[in-house]
Coordinates of C-alpha atoms and ligand atoms in Angstrom, one line a residue:
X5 CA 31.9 -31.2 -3.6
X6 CA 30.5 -30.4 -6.9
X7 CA 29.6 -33.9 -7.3
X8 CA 27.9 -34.5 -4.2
X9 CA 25.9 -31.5 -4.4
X10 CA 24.7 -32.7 -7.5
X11 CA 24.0 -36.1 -6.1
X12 CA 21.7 -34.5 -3.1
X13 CA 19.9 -32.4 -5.8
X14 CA 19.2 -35.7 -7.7
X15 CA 18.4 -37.8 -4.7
X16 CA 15.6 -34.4 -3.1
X17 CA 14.2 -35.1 -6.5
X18 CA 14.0 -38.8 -6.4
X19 CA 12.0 -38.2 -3.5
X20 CA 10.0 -35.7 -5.0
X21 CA 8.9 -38.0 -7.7
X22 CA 8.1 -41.0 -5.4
X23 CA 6.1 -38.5 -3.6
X24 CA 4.4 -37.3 -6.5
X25 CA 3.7 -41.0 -7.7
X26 CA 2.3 -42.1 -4.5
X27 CA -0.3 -38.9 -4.3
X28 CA -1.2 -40.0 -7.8
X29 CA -2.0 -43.3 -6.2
X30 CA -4.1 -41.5 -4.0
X31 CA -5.6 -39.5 -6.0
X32 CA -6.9 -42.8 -8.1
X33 CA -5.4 -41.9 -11.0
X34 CA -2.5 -44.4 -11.7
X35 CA -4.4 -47.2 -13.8
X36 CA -4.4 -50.5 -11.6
X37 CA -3.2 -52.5 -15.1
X38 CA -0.8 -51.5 -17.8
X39 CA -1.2 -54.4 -19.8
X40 CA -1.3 -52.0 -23.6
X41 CA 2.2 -53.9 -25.2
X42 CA 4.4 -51.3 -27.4
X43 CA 2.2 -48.0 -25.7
X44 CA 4.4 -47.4 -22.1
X45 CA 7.5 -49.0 -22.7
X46 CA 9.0 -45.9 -25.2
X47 CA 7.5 -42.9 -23.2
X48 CA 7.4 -44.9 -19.7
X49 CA 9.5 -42.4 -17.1
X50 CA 11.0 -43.9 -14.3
X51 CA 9.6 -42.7 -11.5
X52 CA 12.8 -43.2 -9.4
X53 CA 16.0 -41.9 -11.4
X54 CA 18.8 -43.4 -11.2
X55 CA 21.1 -41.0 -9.8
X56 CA 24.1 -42.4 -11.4
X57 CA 22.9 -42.9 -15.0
X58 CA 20.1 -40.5 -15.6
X59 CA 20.0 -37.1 -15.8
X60 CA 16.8 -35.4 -14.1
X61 CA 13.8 -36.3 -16.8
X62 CA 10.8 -34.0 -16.8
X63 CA 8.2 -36.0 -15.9
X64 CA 4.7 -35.5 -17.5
X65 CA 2.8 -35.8 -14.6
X66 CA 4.8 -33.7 -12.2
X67 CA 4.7 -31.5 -14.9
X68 CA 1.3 -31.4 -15.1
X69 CA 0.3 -31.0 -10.9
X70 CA 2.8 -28.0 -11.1
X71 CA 0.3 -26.3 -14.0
X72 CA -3.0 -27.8 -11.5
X73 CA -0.9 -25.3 -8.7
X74 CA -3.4 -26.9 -6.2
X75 CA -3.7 -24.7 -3.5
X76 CA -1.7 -25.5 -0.3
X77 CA 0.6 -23.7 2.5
X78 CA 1.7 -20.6 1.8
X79 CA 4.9 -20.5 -0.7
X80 CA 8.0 -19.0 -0.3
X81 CA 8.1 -15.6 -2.9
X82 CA 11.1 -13.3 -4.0
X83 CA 9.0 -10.2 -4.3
X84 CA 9.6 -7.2 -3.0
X85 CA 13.3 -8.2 -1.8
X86 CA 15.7 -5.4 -2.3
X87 CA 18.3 -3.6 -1.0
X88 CA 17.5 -1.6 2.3
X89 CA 18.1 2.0 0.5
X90 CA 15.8 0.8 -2.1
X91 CA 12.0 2.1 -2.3
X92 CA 9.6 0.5 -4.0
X93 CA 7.8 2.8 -6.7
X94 CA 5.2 0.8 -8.9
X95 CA 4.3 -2.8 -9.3
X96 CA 2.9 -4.2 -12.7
X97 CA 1.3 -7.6 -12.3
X98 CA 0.1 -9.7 -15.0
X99 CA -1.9 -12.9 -14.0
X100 CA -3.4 -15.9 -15.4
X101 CA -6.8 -16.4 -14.5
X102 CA -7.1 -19.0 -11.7
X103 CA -8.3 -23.2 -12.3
X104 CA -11.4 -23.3 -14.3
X105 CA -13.4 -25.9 -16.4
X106 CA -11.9 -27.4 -19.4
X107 CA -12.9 -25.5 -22.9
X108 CA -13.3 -28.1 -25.0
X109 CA -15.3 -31.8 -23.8
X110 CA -14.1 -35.3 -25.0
X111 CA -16.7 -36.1 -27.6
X112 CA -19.5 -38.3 -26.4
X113 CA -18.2 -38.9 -22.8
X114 CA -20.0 -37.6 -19.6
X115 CA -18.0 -34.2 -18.4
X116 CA -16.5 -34.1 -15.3
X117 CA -18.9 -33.1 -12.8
X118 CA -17.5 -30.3 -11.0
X119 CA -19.4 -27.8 -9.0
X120 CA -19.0 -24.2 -9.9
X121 CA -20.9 -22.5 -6.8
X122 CA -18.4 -21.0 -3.5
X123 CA -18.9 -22.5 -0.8
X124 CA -17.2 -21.2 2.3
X125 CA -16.8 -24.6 4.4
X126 CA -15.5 -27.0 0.8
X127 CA -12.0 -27.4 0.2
X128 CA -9.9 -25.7 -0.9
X129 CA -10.6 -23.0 2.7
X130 CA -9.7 -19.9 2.3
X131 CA -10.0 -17.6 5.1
X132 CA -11.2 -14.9 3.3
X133 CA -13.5 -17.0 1.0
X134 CA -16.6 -16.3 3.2
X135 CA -16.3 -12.2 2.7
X136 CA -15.7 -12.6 -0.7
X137 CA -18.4 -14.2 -1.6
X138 CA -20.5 -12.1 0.1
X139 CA -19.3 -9.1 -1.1
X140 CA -19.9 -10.3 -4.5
X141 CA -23.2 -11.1 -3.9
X142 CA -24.3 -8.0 -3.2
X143 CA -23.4 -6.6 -6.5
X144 CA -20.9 -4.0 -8.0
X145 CA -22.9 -0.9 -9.4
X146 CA -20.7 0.0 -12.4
X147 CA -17.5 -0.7 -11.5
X148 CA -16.4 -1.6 -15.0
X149 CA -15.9 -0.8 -18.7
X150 CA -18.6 -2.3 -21.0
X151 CA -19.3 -4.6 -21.8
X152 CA -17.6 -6.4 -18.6
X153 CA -20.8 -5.2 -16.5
X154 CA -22.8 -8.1 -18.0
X155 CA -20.5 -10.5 -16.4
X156 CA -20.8 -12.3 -13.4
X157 CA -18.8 -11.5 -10.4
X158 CA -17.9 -14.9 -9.2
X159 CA -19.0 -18.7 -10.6
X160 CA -22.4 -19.8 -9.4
X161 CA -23.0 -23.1 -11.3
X162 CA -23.6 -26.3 -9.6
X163 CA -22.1 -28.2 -12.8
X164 CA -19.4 -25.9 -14.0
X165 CA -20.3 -24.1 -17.4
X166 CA -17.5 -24.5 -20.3
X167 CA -14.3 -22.1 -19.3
X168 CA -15.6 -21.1 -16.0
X169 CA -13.7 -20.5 -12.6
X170 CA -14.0 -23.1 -10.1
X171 CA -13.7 -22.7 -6.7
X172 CA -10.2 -23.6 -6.4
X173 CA -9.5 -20.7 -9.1
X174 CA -10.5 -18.0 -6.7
X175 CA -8.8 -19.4 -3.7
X176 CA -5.5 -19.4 -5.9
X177 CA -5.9 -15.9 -6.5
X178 CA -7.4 -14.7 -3.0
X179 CA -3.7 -16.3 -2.1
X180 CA -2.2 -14.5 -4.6
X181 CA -3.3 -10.9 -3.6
X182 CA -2.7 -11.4 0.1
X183 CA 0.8 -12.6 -0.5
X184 CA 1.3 -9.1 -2.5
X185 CA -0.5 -7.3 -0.2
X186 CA 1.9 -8.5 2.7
X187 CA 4.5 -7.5 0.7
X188 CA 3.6 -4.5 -1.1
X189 CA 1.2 -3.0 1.4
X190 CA 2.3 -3.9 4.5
X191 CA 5.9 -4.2 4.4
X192 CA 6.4 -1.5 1.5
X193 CA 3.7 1.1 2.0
X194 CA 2.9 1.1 -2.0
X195 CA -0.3 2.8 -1.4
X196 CA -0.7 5.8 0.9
X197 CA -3.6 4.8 3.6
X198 CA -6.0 7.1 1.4
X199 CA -5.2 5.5 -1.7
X200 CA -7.5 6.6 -4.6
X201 CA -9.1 4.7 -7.6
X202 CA -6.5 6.7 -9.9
X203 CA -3.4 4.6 -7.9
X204 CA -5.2 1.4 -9.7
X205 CA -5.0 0.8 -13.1
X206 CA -6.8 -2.6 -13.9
X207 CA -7.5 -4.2 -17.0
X208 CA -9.2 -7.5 -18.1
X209 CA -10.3 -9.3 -20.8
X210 CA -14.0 -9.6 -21.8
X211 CA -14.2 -13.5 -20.1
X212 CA -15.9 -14.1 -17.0
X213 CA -12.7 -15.8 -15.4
X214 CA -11.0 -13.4 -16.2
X215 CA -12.7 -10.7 -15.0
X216 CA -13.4 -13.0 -11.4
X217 CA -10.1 -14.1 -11.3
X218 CA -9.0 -10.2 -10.9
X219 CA -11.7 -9.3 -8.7
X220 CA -10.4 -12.3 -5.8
X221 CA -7.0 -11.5 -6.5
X222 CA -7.9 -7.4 -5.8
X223 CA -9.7 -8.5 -2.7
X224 CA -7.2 -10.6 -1.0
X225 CA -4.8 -7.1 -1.8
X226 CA -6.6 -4.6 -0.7
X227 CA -7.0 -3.3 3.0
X228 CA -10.6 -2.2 2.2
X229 CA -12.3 -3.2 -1.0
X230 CA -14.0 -0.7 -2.3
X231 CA -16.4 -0.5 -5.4
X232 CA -16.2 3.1 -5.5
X233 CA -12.2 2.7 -5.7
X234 CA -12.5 0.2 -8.3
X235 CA -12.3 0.6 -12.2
X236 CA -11.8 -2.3 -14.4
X237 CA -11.2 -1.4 -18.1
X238 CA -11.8 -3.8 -20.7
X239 CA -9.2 -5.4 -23.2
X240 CA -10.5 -6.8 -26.5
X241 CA -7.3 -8.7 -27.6
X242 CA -5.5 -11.0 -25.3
X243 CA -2.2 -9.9 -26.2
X244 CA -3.4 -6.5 -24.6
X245 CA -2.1 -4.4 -27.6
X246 CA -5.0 -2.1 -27.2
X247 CA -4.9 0.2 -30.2
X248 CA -1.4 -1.4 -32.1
X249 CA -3.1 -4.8 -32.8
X250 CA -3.1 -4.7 -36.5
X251 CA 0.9 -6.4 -37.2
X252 CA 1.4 -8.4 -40.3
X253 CA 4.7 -9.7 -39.6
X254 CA 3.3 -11.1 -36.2
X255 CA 0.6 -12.9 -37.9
X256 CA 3.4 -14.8 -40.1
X257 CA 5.4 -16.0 -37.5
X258 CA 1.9 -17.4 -36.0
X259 CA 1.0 -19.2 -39.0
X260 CA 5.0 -20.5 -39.7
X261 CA 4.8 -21.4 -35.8
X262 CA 1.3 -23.2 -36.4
X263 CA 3.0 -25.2 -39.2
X264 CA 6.5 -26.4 -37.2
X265 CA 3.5 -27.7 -34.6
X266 CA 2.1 -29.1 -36.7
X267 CA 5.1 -30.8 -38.6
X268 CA 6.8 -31.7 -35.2
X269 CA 2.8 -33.9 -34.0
X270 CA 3.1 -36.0 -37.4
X271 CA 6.3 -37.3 -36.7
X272 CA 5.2 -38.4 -33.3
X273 CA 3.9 -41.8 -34.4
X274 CA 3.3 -43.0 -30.5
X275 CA 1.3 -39.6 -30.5
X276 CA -1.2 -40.5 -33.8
X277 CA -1.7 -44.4 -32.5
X278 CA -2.8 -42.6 -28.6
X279 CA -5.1 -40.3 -30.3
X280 CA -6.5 -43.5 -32.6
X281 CA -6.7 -45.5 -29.3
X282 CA -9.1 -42.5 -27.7
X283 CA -11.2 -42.4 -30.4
X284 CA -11.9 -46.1 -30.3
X285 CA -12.6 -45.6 -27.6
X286 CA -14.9 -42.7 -27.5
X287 CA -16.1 -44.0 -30.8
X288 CA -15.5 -40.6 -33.1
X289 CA -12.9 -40.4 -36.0
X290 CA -9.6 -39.4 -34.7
X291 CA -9.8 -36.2 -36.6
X292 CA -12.3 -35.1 -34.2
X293 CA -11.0 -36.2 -30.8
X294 CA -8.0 -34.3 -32.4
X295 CA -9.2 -31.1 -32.6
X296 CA -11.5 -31.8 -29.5
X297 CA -8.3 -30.7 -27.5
X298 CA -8.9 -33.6 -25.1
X299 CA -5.4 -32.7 -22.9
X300 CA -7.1 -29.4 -21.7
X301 CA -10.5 -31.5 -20.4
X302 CA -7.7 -34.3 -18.8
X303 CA -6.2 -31.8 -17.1
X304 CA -8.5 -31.1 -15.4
X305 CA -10.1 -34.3 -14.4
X306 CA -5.7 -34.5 -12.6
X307 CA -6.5 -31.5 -10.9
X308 CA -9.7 -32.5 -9.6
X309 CA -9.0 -35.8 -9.0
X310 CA -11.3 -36.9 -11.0
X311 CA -11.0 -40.2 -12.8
X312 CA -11.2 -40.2 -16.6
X313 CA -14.0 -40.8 -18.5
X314 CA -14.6 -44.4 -19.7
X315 CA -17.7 -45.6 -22.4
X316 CA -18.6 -49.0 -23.2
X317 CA -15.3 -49.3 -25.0
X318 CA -12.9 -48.8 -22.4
X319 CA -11.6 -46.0 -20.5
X320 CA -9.1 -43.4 -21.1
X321 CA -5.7 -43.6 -18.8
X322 CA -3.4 -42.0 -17.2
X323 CA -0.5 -43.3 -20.4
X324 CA -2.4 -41.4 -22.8
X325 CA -2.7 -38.6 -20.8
X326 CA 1.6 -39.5 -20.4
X327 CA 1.7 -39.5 -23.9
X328 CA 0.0 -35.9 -25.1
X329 CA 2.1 -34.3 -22.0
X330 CA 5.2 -35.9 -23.0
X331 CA 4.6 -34.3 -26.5
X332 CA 3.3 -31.3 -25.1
X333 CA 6.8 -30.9 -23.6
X334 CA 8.3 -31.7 -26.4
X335 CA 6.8 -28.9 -28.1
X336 CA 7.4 -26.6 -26.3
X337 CA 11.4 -27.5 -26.2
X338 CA 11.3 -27.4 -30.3
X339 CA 9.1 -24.4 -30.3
X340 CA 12.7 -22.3 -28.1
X341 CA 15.3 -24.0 -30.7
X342 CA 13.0 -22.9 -33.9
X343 CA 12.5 -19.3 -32.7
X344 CA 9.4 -18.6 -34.5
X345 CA 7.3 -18.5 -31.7
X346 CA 10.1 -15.8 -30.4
X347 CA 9.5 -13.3 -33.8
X348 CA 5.7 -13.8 -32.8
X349 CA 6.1 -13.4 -29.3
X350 CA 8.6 -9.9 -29.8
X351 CA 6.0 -8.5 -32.1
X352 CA 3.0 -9.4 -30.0
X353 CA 4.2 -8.5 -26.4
X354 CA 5.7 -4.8 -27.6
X355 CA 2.6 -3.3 -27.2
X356 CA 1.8 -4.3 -23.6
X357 CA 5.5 -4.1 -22.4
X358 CA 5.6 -0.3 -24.3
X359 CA 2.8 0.5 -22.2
X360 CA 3.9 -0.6 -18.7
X361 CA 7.4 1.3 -19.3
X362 CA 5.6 4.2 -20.1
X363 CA 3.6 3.5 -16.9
X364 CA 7.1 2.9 -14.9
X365 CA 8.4 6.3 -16.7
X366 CA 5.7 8.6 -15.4
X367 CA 6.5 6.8 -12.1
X368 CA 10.1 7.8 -12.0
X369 CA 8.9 11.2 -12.6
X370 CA 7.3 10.6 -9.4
X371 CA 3.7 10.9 -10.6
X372 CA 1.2 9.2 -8.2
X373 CA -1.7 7.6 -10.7
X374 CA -1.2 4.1 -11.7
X375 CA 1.3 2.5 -8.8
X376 CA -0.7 -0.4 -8.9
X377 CA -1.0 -2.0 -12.4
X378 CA -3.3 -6.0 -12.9
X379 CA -3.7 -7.1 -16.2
X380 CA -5.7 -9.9 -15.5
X381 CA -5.2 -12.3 -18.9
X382 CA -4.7 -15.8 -20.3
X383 CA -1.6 -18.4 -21.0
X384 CA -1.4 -16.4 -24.5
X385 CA -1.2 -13.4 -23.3
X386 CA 2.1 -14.3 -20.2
X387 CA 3.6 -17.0 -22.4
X388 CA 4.1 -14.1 -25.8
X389 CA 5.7 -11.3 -23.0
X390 CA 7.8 -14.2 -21.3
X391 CA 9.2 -15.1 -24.7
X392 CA 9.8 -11.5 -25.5
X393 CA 11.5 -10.9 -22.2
X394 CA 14.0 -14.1 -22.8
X395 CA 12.4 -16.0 -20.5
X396 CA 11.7 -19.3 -23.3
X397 CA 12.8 -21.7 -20.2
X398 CA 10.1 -20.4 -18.0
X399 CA 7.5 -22.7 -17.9
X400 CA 4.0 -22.6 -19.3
X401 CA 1.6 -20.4 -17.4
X402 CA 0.3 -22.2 -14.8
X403 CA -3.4 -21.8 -13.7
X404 CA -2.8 -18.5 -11.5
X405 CA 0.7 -17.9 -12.7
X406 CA 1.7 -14.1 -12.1
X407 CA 4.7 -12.2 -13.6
X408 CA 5.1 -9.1 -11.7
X409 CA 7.4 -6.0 -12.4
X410 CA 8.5 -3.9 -9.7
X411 CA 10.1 -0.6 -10.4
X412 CA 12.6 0.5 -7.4
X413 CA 14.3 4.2 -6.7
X414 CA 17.5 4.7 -5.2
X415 CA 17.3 7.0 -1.9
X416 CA 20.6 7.4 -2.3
X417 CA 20.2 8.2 -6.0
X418 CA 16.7 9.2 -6.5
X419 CA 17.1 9.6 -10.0
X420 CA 18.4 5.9 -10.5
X421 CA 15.6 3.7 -11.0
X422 CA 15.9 -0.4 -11.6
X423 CA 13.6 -3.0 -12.3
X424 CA 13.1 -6.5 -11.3
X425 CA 11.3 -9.2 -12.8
X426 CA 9.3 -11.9 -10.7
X427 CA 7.6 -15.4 -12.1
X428 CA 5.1 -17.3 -9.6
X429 CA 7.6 -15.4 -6.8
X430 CA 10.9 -16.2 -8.2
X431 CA 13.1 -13.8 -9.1
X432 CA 14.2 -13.8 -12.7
X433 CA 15.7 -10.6 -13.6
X434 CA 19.0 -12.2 -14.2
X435 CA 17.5 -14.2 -16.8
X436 CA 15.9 -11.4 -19.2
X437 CA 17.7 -11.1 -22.2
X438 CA 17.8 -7.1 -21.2
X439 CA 20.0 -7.9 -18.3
X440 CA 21.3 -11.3 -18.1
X441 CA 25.1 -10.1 -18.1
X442 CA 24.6 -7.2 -15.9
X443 CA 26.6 -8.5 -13.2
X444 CA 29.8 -9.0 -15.3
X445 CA 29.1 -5.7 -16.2
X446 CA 28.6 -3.8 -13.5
X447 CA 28.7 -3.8 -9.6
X448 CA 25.1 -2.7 -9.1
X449 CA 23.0 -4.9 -7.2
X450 CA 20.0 -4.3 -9.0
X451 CA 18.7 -4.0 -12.9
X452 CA 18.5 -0.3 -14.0
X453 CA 15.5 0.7 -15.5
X454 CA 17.3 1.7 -18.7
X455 CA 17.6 -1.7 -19.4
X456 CA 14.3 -2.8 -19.8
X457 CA 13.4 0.8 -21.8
X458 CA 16.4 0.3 -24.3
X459 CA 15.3 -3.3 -24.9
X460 CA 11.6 -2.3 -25.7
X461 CA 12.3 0.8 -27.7
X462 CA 15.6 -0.8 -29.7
X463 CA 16.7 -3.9 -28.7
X464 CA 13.6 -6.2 -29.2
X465 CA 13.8 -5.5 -33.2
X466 CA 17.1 -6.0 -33.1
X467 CA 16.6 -9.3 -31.9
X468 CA 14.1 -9.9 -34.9
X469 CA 17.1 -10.0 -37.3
X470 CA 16.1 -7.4 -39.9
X471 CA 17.1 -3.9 -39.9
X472 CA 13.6 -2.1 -38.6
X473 CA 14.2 -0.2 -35.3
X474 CA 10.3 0.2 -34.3
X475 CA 6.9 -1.5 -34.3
X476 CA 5.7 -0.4 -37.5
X477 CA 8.4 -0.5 -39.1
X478 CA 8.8 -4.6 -37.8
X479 CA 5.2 -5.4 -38.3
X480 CA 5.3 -4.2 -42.1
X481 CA 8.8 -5.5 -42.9
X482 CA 8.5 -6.6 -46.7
X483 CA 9.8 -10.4 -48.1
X484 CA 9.6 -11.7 -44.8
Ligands
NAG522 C1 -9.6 -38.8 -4.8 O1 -10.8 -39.5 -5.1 C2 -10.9 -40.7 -4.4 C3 -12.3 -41.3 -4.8 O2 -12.5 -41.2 -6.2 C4 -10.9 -40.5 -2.9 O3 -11.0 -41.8 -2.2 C5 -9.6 -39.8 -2.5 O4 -9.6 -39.5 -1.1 C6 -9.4 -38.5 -3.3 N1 -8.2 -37.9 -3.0 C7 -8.0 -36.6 -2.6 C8 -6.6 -36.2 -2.4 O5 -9.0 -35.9 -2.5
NAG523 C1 4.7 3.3 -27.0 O1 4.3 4.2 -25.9 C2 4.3 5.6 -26.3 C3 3.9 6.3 -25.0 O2 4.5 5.9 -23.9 C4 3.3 5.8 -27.4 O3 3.4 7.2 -27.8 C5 3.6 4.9 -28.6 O4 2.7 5.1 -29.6 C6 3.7 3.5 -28.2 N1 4.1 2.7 -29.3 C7 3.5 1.5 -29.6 C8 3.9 0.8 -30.8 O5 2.6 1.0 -28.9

């Protein structure tokens, strides 16, 4: 039974991959030749496993469209599901700002031209595209903390500007706030229908994508979008820690982490040789194409369908693009066996999860400010709190990737409180190192809030492995 089970599971994924191979076909991406000797026959996946010999690979590729999160039919999401004598007290979301344009271009190659400006009738359509749009146009008064004012409210560029959101990023987060606000407006009644500024609390960093990426995500959520209502406060550090930034200890698990990356990409000779190929090609020392980033500009060139760029020299392909993935990947499984990137991550992501349990505490005591909490933030600031929470499989933050945190009361207990933990909808409370044996502890259907308190105040410095019991104490912890 077991057996077949497993067998369906492989064969749904078979299917998926040759799915996912054929789009690519459509999408013009596969190179028509693969004539490079030595290059594809280490890293080449199989696009159909073998259900008999192979376990399930992670594919680079599929890998990759699932961080593009191209904007489609509505998804199936775990939030707000509870049991019926639950009520639903506060939700904490933290998002990642939606698609945007690369950060970094590929030395000496033409960028992708992609166009920045909204346009109601392009794809991807978003039903609620057309108000937005015009709502932003007509300005904000001074709905913000400075220096946030000076920014934009929503990308205006024909050819996208370095970093900024493209269309496709606001869709993916006008999706995201009407999912939430079916669930936590309609269905739960988070917000009384007079709701006040004070019931928001929303904070973003200084970027422009950022900040737009929060503003289409608040106005697919809310019934009437207000300026008056609205309050965005600014956050200088991406790791949100506000006024407990300064954390030595955290800053040496960075630089030890920095170094394992950097040990791990010089043993990866198929790595070095694909890098040497591109810069042949784009005719700059490798060095440079190197710290040029180029992964971050071809991923978007995938999620645009956009081929990549080519000089006089040749082009760049789809099995260098294989090849950094495949590594990225890689990293990322060495980076949850070292544990470094977990010290940094426990240190960095105390600060913002101390503040959203004292936000959930002053819910439980059932004050009415702050029900609604959006940090709107980057793939450093979810992938530090994911670590922190036990959540190292999760995968890296995907272009409008949320992680939301819903705080619950028991009517038939009011003073019993539990949490549960969502990622891109799926429920993963069962995962968090703060309750990942609850069931075999107790009968309660849900996480208690305790839980996640204990683990913030105590149990994440226990998990550092020394003997300090608090933040200060961890972030100043001598002969580490
Ligand atoms: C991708 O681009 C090619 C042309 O470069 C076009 O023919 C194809 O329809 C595009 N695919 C999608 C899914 O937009
Ligand atoms: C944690 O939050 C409490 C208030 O809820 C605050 O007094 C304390 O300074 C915070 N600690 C850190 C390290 O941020």
């Amino acid at each position: 039974m077991l057996f077949r089970n497993r067998f369906l599971l492989l064969l749904a994924l078979a299917a998926l991959l040759a799915f996912v191979s054929l789009s690519l076909q459509f999408f013009h991406l596969i190179p028509v030749s693969t004539a490079k000797n030595g290059v594809s026959s280490k890293s080449r996946k199989r696009i159909m496993p073998d259900p008999v010999t192979e376990p399930p690979v992670t594919d680079p590729v599929y890998e990759a469209l699932l961080y593009c999160n191209i904007p489609s039919v509505a998804e199936r999401s775990m939030e707000g599901h509870a049991p019926h004598h639950f009520k639903l007290v506060s939700v904490h979301v933290f998002i990642r700002h939606g698609d945007r344009y690369p950060l970094y271009v590929i030395p000496k190659t033409k960028r992708p031209e992609i166009d920045c400006t909204l346009v109601a009738n392009r794809k991807p359509y978003h039903p609620k595209l057309e108000a937005f749009i015009s709502h932003m146009s007509k300005g904000s008064g001074a709905s913000f903390e400075s220096p946030l004012n000076s920014l934009p409210l929503y990308p205006n560029h024909p050819l996208c500007e370095m970093g900024e959101l493209t269309q496709t990023g606001v869709v993916q987060h006008l999706q995201n706030g009407q999912l939430l606000r079916d669930i936590y407006l309609k269905k739960h009644k988070l917000l009384p229908n007079d709701w006040s500024a004070d019931q928001l609390y929303l904070e973003t960093t200084g970027k422009s994508r950022t900040l737009q990426s929060g503003l289409a995500l608040l106005y697919g959520f809310l019934p009437d979008f207000d300026w008056k209502k609205i309050y965005f406060r600014h956050q200088p550090s991406a790791l949100f820690c506000s006024g407990s930034c300064y954390c030595p200890v955290r800053n040496q698990y960075l630089e030890k982490e920095q170094r394992r990356q950097y040990l791990l990409r010089l043993k990866n000779s198929q790595l070095e040789k694909t890098y040497g190929e591109m810069a042949k090609i784009v005719d700059v020392p490798t060095k440079q194409l190197r710290a040029a980033n180029p992964i971050d500009s071809m991923l978007c060139h995938l999620c645009h369908n956009v081929s990549f760029p080519c000089t006089r020299n040749g082009c760049v392909d789809m099995e260098h693009f294989k090849v950094i993935k495949t590594h990225q990947i890689e990293d990322e499984r060495e980076r949850r066996e070292k544990k470094l990137y977990l010290g940094y991550s426990l240190l960095g992501a105390h600060p913002i999860l101390n503040q959203t349990i004292g936000r959930m505490q002053r819910a439980t005591e059932g004050r009415k400010e702050e029900l609604f909490a959006l940090y709107s933030a980057h793939d450093v600031t979810l992938s530090p709190v994911l670590s922190a929470l036990g959540l190292s499989e999760a995968r890296f933050p995907r272009f409008a990737a949320r992680l939301i945190f819903e705080l619950w009361q028991d009517r038939e207990k009011p003073n019993e409180h539990s949490v549960r933990i969502l990622y891109n909808g799926v429920d993963v409370t069962f995962h968090t190192s703060f309750c990942q044996d609850h069931h075999k502890r107790s009968p309660k259907p849900m996480c208690p809030f305790e839980n996640l308190v204990r683990f913030v105040k105590r149990d994440m410095f226990v998990a550092l492995g020394g003997s300090s019991t608090n933040y200060d104490d961890a972030c100043h912890r001598e002969g580490f």
